[in-house]
Coordinates of C-alpha atoms in Angstrom, one line a residue:
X247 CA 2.5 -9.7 -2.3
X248 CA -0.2 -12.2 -0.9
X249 CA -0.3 -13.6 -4.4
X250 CA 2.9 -15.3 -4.1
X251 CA 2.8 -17.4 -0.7
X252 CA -1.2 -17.6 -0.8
X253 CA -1.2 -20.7 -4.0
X254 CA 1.6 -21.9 -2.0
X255 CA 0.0 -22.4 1.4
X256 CA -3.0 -23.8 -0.4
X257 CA -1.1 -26.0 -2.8
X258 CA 0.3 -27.1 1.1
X259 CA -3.0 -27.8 2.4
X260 CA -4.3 -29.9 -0.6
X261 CA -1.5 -32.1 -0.8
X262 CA -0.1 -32.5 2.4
X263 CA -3.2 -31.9 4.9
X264 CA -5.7 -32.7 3.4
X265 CA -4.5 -34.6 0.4
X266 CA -7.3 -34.7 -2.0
X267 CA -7.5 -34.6 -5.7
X268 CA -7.4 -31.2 -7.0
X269 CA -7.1 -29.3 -10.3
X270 CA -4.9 -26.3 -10.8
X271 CA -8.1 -24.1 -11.5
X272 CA -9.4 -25.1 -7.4
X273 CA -5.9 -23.6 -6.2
X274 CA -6.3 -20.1 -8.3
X275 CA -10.2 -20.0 -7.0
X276 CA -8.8 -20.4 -3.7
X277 CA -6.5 -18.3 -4.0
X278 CA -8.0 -15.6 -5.4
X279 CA -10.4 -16.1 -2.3
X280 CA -7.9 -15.8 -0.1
X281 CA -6.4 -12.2 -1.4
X282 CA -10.1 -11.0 -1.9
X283 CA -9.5 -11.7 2.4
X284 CA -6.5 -10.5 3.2
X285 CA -7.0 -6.5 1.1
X286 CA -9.1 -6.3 3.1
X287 CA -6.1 -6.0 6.0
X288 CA -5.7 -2.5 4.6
X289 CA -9.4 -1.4 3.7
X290 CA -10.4 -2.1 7.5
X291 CA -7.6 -3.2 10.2
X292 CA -5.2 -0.4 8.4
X293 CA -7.7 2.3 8.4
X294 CA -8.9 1.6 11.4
X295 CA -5.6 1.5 13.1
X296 CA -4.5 4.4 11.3
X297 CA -7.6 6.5 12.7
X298 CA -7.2 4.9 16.1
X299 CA -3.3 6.1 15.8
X300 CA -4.2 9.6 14.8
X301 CA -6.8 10.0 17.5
X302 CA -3.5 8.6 19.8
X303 CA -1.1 11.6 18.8
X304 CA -3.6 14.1 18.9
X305 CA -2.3 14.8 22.0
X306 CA 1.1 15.5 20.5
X307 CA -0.3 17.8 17.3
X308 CA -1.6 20.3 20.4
X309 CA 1.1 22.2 20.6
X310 CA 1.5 22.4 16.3
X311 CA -2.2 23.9 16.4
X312 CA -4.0 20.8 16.5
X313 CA -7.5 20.1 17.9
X314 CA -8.0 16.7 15.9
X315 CA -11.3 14.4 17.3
X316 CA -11.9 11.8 15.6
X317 CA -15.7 10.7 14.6
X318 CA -16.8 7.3 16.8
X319 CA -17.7 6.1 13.9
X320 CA -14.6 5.7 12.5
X321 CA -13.2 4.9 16.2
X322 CA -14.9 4.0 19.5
X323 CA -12.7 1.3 20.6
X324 CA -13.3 0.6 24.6
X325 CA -11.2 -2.7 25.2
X326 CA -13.6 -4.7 23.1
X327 CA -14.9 -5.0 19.5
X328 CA -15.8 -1.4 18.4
X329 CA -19.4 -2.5 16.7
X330 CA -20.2 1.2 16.3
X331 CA -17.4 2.0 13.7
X332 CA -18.5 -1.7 12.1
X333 CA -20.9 -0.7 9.5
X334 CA -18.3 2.4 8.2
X335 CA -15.3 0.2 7.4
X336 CA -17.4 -3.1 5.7
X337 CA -19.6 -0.6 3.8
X338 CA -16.4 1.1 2.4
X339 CA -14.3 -1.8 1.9
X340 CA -17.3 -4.0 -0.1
X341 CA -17.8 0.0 -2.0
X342 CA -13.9 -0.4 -3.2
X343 CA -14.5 -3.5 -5.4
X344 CA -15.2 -1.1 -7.7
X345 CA -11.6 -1.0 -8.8
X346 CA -11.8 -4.8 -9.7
X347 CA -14.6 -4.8 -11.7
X348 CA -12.5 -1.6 -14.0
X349 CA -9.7 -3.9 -14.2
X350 CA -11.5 -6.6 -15.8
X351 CA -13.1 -4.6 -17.9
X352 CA -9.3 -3.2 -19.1
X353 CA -7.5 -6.5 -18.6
X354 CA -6.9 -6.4 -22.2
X355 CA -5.1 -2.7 -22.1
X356 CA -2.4 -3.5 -19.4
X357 CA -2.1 -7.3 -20.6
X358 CA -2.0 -7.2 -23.9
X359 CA -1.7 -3.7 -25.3
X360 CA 1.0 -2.4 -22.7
X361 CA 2.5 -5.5 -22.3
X362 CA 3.1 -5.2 -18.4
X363 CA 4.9 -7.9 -16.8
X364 CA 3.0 -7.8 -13.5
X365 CA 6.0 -9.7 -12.4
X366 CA 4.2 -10.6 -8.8
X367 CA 2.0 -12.9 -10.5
X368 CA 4.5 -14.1 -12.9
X369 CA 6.4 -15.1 -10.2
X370 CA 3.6 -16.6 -8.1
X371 CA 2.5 -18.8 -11.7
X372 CA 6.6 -19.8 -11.9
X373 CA 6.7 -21.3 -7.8
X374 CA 3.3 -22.7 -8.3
X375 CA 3.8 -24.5 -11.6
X376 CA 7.5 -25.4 -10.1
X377 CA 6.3 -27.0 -6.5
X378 CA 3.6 -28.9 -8.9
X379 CA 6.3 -30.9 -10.5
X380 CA 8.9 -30.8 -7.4
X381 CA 9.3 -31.9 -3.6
X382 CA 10.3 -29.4 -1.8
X383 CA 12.6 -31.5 1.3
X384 CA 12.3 -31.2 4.5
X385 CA 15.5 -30.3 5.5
X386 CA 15.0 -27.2 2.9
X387 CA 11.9 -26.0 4.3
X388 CA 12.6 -26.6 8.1
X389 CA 15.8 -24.5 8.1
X390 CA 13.8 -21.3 6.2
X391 CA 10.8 -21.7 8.5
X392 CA 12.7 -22.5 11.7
X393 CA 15.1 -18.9 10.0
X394 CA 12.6 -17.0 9.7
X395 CA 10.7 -18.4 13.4
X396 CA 13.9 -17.4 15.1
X397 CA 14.9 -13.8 13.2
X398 CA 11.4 -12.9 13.7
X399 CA 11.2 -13.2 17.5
X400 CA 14.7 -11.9 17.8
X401 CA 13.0 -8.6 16.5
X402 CA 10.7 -8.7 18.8
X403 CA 12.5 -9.2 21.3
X404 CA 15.4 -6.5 20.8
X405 CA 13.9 -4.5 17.8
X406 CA 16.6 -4.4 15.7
X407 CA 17.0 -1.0 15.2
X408 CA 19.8 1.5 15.5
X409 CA 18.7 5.6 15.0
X410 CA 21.8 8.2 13.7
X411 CA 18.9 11.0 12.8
X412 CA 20.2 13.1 16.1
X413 CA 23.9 12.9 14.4
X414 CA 22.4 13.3 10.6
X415 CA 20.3 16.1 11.5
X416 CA 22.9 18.1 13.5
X417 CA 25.0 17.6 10.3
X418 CA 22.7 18.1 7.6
X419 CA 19.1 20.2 8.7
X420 CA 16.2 18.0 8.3
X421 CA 18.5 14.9 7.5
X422 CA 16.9 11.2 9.1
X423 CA 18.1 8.4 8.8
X424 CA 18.5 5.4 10.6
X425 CA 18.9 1.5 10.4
X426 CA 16.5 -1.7 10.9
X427 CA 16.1 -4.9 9.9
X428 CA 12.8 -6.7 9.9
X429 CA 12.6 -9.9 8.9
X430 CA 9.2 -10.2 7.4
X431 CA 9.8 -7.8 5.4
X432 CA 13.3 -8.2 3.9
X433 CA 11.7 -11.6 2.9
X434 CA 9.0 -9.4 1.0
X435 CA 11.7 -7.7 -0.5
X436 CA 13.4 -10.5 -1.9
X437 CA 10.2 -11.5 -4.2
X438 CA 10.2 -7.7 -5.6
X439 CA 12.1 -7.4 -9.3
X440 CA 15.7 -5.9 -9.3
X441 CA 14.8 -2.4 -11.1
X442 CA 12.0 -2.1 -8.3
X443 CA 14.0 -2.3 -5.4
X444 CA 16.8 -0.3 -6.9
X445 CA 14.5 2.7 -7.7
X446 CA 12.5 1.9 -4.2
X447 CA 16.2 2.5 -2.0
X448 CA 17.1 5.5 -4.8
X449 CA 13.8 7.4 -4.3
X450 CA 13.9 6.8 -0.7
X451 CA 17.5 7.6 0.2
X452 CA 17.2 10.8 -1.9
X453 CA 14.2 12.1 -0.4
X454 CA 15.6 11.8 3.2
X455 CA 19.1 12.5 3.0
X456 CA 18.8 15.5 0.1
X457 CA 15.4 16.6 -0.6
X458 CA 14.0 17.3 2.8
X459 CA 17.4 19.0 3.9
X460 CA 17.0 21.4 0.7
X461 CA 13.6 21.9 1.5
X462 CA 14.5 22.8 4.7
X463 CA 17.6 25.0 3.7
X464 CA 15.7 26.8 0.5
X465 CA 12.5 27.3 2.8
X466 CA 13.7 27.9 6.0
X467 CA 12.0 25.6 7.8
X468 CA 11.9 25.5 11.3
X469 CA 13.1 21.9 13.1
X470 CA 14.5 21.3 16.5
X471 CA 17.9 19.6 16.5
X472 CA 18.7 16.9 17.5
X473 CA 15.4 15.1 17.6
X474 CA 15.3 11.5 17.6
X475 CA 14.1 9.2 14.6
X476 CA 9.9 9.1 15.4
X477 CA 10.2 13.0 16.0
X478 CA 11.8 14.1 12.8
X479 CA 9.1 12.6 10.9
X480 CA 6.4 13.8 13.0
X481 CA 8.7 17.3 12.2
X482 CA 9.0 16.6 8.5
X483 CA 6.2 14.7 7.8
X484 CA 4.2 17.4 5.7
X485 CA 7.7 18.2 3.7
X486 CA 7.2 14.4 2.5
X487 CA 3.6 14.7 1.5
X488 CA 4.6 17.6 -0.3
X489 CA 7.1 15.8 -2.5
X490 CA 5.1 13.1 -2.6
X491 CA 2.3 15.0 -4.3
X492 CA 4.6 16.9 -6.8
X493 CA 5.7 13.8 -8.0
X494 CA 2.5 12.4 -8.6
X495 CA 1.5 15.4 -11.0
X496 CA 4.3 15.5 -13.0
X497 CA 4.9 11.3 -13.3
X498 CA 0.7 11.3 -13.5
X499 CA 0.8 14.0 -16.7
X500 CA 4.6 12.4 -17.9
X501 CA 2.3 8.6 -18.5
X502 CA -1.0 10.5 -19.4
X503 CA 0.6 12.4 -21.8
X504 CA 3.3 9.2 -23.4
X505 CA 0.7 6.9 -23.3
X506 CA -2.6 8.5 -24.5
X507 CA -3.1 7.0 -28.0
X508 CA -2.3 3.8 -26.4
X509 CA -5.0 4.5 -23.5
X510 CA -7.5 6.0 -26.1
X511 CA -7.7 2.8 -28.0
X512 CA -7.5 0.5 -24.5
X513 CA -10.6 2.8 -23.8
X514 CA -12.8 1.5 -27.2
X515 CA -12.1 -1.9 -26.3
X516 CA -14.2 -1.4 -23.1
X517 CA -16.7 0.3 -24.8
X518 CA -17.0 -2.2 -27.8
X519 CA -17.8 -5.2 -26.2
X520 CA -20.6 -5.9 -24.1
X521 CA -19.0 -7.2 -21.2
X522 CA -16.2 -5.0 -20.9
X523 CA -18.7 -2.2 -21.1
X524 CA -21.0 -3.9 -18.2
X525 CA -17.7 -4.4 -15.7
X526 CA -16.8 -0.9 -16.4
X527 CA -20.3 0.4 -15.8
X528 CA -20.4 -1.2 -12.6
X529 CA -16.9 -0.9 -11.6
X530 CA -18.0 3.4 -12.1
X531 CA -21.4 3.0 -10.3
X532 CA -19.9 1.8 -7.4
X533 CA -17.4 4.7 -7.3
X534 CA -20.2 7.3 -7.8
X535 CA -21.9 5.5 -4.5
X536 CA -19.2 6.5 -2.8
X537 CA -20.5 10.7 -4.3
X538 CA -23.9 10.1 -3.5
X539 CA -23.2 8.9 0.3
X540 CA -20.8 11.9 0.8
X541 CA -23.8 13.8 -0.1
X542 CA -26.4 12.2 2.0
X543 CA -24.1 12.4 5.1
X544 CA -23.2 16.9 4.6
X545 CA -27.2 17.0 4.0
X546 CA -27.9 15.3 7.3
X547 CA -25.1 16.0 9.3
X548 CA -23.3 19.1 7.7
X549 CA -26.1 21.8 8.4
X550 CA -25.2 25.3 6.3
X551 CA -22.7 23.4 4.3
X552 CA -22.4 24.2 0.6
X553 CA -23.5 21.1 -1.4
X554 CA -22.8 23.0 -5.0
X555 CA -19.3 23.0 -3.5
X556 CA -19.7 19.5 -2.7
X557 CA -21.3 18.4 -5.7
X558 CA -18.1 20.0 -7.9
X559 CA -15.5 17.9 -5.3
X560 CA -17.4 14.8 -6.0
X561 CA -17.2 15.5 -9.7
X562 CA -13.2 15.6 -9.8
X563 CA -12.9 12.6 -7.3
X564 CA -14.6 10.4 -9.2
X565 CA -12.6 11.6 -12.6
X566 CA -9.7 11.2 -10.4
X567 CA -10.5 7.5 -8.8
X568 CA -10.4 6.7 -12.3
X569 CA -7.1 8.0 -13.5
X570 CA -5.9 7.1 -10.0
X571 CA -6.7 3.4 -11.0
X572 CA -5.4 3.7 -14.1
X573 CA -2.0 4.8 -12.8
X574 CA -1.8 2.5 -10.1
X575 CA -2.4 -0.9 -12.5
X576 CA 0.5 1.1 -14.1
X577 CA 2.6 0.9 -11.4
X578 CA 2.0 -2.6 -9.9
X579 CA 2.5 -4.0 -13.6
X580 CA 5.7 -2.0 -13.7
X581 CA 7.2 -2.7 -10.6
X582 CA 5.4 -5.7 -9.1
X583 CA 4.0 -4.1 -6.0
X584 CA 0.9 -1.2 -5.3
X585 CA 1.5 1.7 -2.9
X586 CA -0.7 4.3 -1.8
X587 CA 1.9 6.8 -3.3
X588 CA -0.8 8.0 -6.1
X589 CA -3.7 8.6 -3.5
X590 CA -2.7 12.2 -2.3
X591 CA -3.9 14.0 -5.0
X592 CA -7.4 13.6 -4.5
X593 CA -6.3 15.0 -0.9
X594 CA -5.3 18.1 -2.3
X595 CA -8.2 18.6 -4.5
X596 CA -10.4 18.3 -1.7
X597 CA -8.5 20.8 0.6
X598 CA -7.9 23.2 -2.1
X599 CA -12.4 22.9 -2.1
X600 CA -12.0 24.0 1.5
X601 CA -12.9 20.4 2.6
X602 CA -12.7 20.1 6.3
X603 CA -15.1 17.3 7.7
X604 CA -13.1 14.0 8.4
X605 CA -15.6 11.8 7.6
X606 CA -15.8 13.5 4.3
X607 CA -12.1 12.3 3.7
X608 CA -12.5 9.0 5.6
X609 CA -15.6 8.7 2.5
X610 CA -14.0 10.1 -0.6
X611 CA -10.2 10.4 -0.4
X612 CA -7.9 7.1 -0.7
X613 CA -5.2 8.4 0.4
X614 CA -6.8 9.0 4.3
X615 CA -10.0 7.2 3.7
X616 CA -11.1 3.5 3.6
X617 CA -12.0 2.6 0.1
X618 CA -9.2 2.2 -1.9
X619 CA -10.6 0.8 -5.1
X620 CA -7.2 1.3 -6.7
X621 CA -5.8 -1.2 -4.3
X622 CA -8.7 -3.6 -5.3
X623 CA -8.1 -2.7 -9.3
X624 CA -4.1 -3.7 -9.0
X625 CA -4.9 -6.8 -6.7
X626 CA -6.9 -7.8 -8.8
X627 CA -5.2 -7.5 -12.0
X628 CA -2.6 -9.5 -10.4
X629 CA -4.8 -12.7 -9.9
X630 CA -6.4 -12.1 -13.3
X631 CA -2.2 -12.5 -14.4
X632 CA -1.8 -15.4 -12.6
X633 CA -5.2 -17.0 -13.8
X634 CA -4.1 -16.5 -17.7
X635 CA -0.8 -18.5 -16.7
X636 CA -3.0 -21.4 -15.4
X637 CA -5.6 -21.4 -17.9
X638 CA -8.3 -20.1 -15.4
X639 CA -11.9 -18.5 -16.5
X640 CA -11.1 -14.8 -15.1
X641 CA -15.3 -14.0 -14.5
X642 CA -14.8 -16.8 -11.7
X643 CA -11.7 -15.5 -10.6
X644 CA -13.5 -12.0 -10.4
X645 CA -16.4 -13.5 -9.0
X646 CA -14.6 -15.6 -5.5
X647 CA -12.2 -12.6 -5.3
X648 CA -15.4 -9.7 -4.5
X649 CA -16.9 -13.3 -2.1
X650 CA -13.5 -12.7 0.0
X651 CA -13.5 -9.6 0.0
X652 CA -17.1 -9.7 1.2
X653 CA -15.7 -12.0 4.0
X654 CA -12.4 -10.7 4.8
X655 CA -13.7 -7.1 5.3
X656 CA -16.0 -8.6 8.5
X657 CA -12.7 -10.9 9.8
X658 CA -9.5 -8.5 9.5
X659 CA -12.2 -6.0 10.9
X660 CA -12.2 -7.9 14.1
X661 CA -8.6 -8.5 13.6
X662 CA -7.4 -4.9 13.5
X663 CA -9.6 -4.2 16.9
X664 CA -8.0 -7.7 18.2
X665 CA -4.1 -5.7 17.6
X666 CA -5.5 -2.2 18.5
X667 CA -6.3 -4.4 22.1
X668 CA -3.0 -6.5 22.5
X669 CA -0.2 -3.8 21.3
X670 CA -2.2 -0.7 21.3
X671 CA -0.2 2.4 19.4
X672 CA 3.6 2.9 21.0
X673 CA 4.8 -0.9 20.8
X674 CA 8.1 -1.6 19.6
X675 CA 6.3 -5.0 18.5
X676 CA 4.0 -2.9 16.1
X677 CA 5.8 -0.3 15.2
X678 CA 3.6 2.7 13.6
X679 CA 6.4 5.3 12.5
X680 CA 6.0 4.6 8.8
X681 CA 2.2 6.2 9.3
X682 CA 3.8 8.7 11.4
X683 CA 3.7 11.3 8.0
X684 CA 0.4 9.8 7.1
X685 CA -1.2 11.0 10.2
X686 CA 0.1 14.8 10.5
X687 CA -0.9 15.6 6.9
X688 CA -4.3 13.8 7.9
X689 CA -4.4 16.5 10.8
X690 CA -2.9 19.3 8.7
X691 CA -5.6 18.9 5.8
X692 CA -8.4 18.4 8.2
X693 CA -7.2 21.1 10.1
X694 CA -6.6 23.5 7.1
X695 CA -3.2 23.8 8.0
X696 CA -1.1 23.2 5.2
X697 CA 0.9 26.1 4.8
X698 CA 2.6 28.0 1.8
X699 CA 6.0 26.3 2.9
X700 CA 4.2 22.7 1.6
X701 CA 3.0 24.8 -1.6
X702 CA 6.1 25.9 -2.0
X703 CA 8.1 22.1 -1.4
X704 CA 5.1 20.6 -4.2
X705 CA 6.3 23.5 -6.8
X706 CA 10.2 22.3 -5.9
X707 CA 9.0 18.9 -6.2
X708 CA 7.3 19.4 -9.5
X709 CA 10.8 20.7 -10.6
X710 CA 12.9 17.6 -9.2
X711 CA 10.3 15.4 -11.2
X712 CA 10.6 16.5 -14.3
X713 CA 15.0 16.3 -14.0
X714 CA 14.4 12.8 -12.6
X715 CA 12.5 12.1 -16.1
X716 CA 15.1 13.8 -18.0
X717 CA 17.6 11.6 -15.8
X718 CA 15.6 8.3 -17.0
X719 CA 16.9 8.8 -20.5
X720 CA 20.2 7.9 -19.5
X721 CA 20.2 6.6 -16.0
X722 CA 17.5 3.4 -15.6
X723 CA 15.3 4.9 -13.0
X724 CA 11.2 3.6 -13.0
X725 CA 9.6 6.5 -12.2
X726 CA 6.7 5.0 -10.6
X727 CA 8.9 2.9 -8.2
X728 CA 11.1 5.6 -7.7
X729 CA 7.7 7.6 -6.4
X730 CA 6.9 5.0 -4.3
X731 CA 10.0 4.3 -2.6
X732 CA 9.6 8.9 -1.6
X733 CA 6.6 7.3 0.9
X734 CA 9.2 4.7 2.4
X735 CA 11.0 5.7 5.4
X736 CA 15.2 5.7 5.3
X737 CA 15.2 2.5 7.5
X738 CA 13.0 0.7 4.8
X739 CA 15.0 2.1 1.8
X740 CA 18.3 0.4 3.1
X741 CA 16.6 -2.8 3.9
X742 CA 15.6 -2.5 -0.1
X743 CA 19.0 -1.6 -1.3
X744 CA 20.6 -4.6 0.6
X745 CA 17.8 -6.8 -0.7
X746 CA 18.7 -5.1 -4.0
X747 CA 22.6 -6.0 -3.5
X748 CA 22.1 -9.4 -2.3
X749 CA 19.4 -9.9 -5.3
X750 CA 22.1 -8.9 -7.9
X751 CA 24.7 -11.4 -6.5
X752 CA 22.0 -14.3 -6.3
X753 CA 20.8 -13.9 -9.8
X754 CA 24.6 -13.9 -11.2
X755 CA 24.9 -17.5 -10.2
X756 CA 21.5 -18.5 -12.8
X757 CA 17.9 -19.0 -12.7
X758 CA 18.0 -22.4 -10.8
X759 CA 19.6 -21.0 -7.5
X760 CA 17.2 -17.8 -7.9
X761 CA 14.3 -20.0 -7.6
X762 CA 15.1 -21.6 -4.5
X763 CA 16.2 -18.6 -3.0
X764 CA 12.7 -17.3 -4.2
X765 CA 10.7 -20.4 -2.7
X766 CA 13.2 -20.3 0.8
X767 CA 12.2 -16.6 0.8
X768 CA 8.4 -17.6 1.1
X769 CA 8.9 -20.3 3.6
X770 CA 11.0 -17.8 5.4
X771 CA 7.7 -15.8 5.3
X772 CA 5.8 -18.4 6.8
X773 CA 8.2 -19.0 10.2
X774 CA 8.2 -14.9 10.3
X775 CA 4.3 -14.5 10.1
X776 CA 4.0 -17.8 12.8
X777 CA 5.9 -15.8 14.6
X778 CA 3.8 -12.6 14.8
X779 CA 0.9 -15.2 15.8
X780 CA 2.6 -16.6 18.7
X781 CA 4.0 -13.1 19.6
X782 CA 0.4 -12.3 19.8
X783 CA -0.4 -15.1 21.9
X784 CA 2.0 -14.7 24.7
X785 CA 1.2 -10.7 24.5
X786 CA -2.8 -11.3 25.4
X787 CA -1.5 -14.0 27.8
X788 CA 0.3 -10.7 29.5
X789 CA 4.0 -12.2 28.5
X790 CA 6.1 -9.4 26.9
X791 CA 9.2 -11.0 25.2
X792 CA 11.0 -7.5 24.5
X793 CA 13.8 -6.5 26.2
X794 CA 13.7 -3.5 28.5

């Protein structure tokens, strides 16, 4: 989503800051500078926050049959920069620009062959090429920032949040649900393409108001009533992972299969031309890195461990890495935004392997690890999108996008132990429930815990997918959307259908009115994000704006 208020800040800073003469090509190297930075806020910051959370609820998982520790060198905070986990996360992240250097080399395939809108970046090229030839008043962008400033704190301050899962669940077994509004994010929302929020909300809404509760029902699950919104999920969490990963087999096989021929021949071009063929080589050597340290480190550190086993695991993962990328420049050209919704099958290969170690996972798996080259590939193929629009060279663009991400990797580093120190892991003001599922199938699979009741939800599952694609041919569902709105929590699926409501009525009235709601939207952004920054301010200052 970077890609759409990043040319815009910049455009900002060249003309009204700085004001120096510029070409359009200087604002997409910058910018593609700039995203190379901020992935790197989920390669490092997120993963280390989301080990540094896990370690946190260990406590909790005790009585499920936990006994989770976490490696210290994948956390060791002690109230100042944790330079011992350091060397893991930038290794990792710089290890996941594999996925960029594969999506140049297929550029062609999802650009021109598939046709995918990538409507992110078409939508970033639109603002940027509109603000170039417009003045954007003052008036206009005071009232959005000064909106978004205000909302922003207000939701700090109170938290905006009201939870019905005690009623729901006493109702309906396994039901949650409950209500937010965040501000940052509803302006995120509103940048997203119509048929992506509406499948977002549907796939969502489904999967926590029907699918769990028949899960539950056809299983016999075991829940405690009652239980409040950040319970249920830690109750239900490894039903949703469960879904999740039936999904992703049947809608993985449904495009493998429909689009072969296409794929096939996307596949030649790569191989036919010497450049093509070079990215791709190096895009796959860095994923095979990623094999060969796994192995180095259950040599050294895993005495008695079988390596043949280790050696097959590698094998698949890095087949899988690259249908995994494949899949996920799919989805981000389909419905505008990545998700991590595709990862969990290499977590199920692994486990099925009998792969216990974390840092095994933390090494090789996307889904609970740190390099994510698939998050790389579709970020990437979104800059190289919005380069074609402006006429940019796309080996530069490649070229100051793996520099930021070089960069960035060392800064949101520092930045994720910089929140881990002001809000730690239970703050209202950072709320960590939507990683609350992400973290009990961590310590389920690390624990070899998943149970026949989760084999038995991903067989279900794999039945619900394939009436969902039989669905499709007469109700306009995107499947991959629809799969990643399963991973969104019911408080985030309603902020997406009302997005998706208020979307609808906005474009009704024309294109004109759309793009200013689109440009407010992003300066909305801008007052929400300056808010975070001074919430983060008065926090280390010891001032705690939230209402007791």
């Amino acid at each position: 989503m970077s890609i759409v208020w990043v040319p815009i800040i910049i455009l900002f800073i060249f003309d009204r800051l700085m004001k120096i003469n510029y070409d359009i090509s200087d604002v997409v190297v910058a910018t593609a500078i700039a995203i190379g930075i901020d992935i790197t806020t989920t390669l490092t910051s997120g993963m280390y926050i989301t080990f540094g959370f896990l370690k946190y609820v260990s406590s909790r998982l005790k009585p499920f049959g936990f006994n989770i520790i976490v490696p210290k060198h994948l956390f060791a905070y002690n109230g100042f920069l944790d330079v011992e986990a350091m060397p893991t996360y930038i290794s990792l992240a710089v290890i996941s620009l594999g996925g960029a250097f594969i999506a140049y080399a297929m550029r062609t395939h999802f650009l021109d062959k598939e046709r995918l809108k990538y409507p992110i970046a078409v939508a970033a090229a639109t603002i940027t090429q509109t603000l170039k030839n417009i003045k954007i008043g003052k008036g206009f962008f005071l009232t959005f920032l000064l909106l978004g400033f205000a909302l922003q704190m207000t939701y700090f301050a109170t938290g905006l949040s009201i939870d019905y899962t005690p009623i729901t669940s006493m109702l309906l077994p396994g039901a949650v649900f409950a209500v937010s509004f965040s501000p940052l994010l509803f302006a995120l929302l509103m940048l997203l393409p119509l048929g992506s929020l509406r499948s977002f909300s549907i796939g969502s809404l489904l999967t926590y108001l029907l699918f769990i509760p028949m899960a539950v029902k056809l299983f016999g699950i075991q829940l405690l009533p009652s239980q409040s919104y950040d319970d249920m999920l830690f109750s239900v969490a490894p039903v949703i992972l469960s879904y999740n990963v039936g999904f992703i087999v049947i809608f993985l096989l449904f495009y493998i299969i429909r689009y072969w021929s296409l794929l096939a021949r996307g596949l030649s071009i790569v191989f036919k031309f010497n450049v093509e063929r070079t990215a791709f080589a190096t895009g796959l050597a860095y994923i095979i890195f990623l094999g060969v340290l796994s192995i180095l480190f259950a040599i050294t550190f895993m005495h008695g461990f079988n390596i043949a086993i280790l050696l097959v695991v590698v094998t698949i993962v890095v087949f899988l890495h690259l249908i995994l990328i494949i899949g996920n420049l799919r989805v981000v050209g389909e419905s505008g935004t990545g998700s991590q919704a595709l990862f969990p099958l290499v977590t199920i290969i692994m486990y099925i392997f009998g792969i216990r170690n974390v840092t095994l996972y933390a090494m090789l798996d996307p889904y609970t690890g740190i390099p994510m080259p698939q998050v790389a590939a579709s970020t990437s193929m979104n800059l190289f999108r919005f380069a074609r629009f402006n006429r940019a060279n796309l080996i530069n663009i490649l070229k100051y996008f793996c520099l930021g991400v070089f960069v960035g990797s060392f800064i949101t580093y520092i930045y994720g132990n910089l929140l881990v120190g002001v809000y730690g892991f239970n703050s209202s003001q950072m709320p960590l429930t939507r990683w609350i599922p992400t973290v009990v199938w961590m310590a389920a699979v690390y624990q070899g815990k998943l149970t026949s009741q989760s084999l038995n939800v991903i067989f279900l599952a794999s039945l619900i997918a394939i009436l969902v694609l039989i669905a499709n041919k007469f109700v306009n569902i995107l499947i991959f959307p629809f799969l990643v709105g399963i991973t969104l929590p019911p408080d985030i699926g309603i902020q997406t259908l009302l997005a998706y409501v208020i979307k609808s009525i906005i474009v009704k009235f024309g294109v004109s009115l759309h793009e200013k709601v689109i440009i407010g939207s992003i300066i909305f952004m801008l007052g929400a994000a300056l808010a975070l920054i001074v919430n983060i301010v008065l926090t280390v200052m010891g001032v705690n704006i939230a209402w007791q």
